[in-house]
Tab-separated table of C-alpha atoms in Angstrom:
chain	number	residue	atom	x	y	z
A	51	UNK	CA	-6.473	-16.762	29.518
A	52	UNK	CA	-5.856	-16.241	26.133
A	53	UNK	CA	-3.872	-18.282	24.140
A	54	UNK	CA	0.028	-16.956	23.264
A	55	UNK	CA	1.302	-17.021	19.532
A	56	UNK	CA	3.943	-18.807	20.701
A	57	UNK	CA	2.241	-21.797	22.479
A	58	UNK	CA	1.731	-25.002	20.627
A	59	UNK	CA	-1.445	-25.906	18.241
A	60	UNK	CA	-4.020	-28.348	19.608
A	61	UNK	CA	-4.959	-30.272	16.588
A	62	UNK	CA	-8.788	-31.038	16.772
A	63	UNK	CA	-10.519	-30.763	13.338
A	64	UNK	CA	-9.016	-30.938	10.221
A	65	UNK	CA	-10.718	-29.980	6.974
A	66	UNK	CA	-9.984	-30.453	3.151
A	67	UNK	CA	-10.497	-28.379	0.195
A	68	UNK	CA	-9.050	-29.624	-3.001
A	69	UNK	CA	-10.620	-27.555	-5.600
A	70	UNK	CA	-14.507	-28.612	-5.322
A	71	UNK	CA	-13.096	-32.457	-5.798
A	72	UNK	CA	-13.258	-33.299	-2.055
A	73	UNK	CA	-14.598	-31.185	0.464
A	74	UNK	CA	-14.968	-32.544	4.419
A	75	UNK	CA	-13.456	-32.940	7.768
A	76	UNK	CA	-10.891	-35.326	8.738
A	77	UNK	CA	-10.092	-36.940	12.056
A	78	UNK	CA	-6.056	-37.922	10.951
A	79	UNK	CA	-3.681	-36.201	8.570
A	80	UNK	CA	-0.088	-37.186	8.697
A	81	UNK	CA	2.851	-36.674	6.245
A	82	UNK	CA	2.688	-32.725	5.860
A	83	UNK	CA	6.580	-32.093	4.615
A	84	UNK	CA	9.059	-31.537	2.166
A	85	UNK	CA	13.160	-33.149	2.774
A	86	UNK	CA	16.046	-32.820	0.447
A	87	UNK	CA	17.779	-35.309	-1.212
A	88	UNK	CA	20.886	-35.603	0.163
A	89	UNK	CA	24.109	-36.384	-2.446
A	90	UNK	CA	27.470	-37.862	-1.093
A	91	UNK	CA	30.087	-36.516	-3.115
A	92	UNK	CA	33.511	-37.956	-2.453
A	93	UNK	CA	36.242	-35.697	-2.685
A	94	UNK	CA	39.734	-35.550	-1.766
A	95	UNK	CA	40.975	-32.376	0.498
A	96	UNK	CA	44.345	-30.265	0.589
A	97	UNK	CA	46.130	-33.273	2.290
A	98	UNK	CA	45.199	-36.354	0.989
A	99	UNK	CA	42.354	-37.547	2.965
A	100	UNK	CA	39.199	-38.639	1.258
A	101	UNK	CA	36.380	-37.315	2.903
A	102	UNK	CA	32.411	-37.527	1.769
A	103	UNK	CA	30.963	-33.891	1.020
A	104	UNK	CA	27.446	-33.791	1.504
A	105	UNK	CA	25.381	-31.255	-0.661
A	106	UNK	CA	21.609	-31.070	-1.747
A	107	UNK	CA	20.227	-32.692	-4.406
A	108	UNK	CA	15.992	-32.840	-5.261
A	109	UNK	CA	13.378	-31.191	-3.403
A	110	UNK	CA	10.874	-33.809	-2.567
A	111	UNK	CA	7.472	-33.190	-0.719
A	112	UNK	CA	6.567	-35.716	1.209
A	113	UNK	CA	2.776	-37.940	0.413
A	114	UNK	CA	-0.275	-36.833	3.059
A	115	UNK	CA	-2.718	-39.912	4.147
A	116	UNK	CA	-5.987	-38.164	5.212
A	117	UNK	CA	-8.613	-40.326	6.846
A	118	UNK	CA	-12.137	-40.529	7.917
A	119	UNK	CA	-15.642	-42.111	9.153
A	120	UNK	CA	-17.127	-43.567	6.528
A	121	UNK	CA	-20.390	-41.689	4.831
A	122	UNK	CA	-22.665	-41.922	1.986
A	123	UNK	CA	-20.342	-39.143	0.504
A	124	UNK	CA	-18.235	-40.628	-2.690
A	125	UNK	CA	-16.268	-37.720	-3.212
A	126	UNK	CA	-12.790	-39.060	-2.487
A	127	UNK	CA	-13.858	-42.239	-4.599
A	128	UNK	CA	-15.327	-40.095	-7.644
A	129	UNK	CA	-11.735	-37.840	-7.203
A	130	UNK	CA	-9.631	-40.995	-7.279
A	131	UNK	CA	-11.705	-42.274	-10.367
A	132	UNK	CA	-10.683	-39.902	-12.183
A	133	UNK	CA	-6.812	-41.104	-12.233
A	134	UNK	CA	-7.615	-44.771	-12.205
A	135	UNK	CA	-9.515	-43.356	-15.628
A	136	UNK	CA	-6.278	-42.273	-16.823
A	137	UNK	CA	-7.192	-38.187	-16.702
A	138	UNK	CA	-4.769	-36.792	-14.625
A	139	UNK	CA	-4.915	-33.887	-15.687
A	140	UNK	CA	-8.338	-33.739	-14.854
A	141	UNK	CA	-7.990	-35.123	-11.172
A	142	UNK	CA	-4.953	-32.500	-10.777
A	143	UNK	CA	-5.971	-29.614	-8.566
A	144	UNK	CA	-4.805	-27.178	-5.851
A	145	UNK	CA	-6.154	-28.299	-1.572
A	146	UNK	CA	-5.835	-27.152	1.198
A	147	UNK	CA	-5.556	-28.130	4.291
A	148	UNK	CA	-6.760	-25.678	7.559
A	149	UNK	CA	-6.299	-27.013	11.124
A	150	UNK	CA	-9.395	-25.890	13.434
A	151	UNK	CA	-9.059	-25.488	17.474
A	152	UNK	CA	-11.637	-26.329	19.717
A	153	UNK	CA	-13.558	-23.304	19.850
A	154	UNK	CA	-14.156	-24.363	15.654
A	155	UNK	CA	-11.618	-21.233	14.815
A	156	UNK	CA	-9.036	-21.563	11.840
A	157	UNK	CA	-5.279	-21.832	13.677
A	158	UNK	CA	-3.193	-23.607	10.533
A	159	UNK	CA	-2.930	-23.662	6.823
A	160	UNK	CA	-1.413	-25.390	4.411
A	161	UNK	CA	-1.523	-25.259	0.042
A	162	UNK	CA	-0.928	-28.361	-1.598
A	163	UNK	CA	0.093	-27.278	-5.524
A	164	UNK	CA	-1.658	-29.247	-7.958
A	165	UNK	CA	-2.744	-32.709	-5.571
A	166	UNK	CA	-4.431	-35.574	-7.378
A	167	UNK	CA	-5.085	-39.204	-5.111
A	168	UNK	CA	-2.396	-41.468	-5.847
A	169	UNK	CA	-4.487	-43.933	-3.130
A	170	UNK	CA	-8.021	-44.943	-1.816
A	171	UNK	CA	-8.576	-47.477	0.858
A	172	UNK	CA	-12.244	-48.405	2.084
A	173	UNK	CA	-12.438	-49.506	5.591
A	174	UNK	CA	-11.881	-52.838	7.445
A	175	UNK	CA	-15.308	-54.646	8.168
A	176	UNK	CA	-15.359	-56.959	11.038
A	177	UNK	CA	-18.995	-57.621	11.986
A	178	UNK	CA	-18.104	-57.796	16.154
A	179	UNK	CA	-16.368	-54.524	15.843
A	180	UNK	CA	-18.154	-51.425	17.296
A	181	UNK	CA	-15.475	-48.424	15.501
A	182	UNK	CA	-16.426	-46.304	12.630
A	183	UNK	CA	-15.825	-47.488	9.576
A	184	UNK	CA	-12.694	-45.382	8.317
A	185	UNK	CA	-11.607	-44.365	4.535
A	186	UNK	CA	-8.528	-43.263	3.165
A	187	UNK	CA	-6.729	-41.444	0.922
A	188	UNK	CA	-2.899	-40.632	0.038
A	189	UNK	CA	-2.267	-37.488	-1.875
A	190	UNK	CA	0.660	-36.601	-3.657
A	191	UNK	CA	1.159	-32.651	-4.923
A	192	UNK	CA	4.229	-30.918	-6.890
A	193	UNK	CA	4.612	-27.939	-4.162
A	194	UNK	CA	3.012	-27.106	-0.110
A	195	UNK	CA	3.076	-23.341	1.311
A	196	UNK	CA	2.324	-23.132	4.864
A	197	UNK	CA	0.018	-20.189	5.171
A	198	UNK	CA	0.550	-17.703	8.109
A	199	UNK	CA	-3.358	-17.328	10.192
């Protein structure tokens, strides 16, 4: 039976495109999101009671932490360089992020507006371990559409 539009995503590949920089699958994104500041003002009503108005303040867009297996591929590294080299302007660049189903089809989208690495992490060795090695990477971007498939 065909799937509805209204029945919920099975997440099962994720891939990356950040502007030629990085370009790969993922096994775990998290942190996809954007909040509000929130500003308590404290006012004082028609009667004399103080009360605490709430009312927005900066939109913020929240960092995304993309990981995976470990290969001889040192994009992410060679990306992350590039700010550590002090040319940010350089590593700055628009990704995006697509969500795959099982069947390998395209179900999610989202455009991250001019991403650079703020992070890189190289995986924990232990020598009586038997998991793939894992890398990561935090991102941090100015702006994130979610595009409609």
């Amino acid at each position: 039976m065909p799937a509805r539009d209204t029945d919920p995503l099975t997440g099962f590949m994720f891939a990356l495109d950040a502007g030629g920089k990085v370009q790969g699958y993922f096994t775990e994104i998290s942190g996809l999101g954007s909040e509000t500041e929130v500003i308590e003002h404290k006012i004082v009503d028609g009667s004399g009671r103080d009360l605490v108005q709430k009312i927005p303040g900066r939109l913020k867009f929240t960092d995304v932490t993309l990981k995976r297996g470990v290969t001889k591929t040192i994009d992410m590294w060679d990306w992350r360089k590039k700010v550590e080299d002090g040319d940010i302007v350089g590593a700055r660049t628009n990704a995006s992020i697509t969500m795959f189903d099982q069947s390998l089809t395209p179900v999610a989208k989202w455009d991250l507006i001019n991403a650079w690495p703020s992070k890189i992490s190289g995986p924990q060795m232990q020598a009586d371990s038997t998991a793939y090695a894992i890398e990561e990477m935090t991102l941090v971007f100015e702006s994130m559409a979610r595009e409609k498939m």
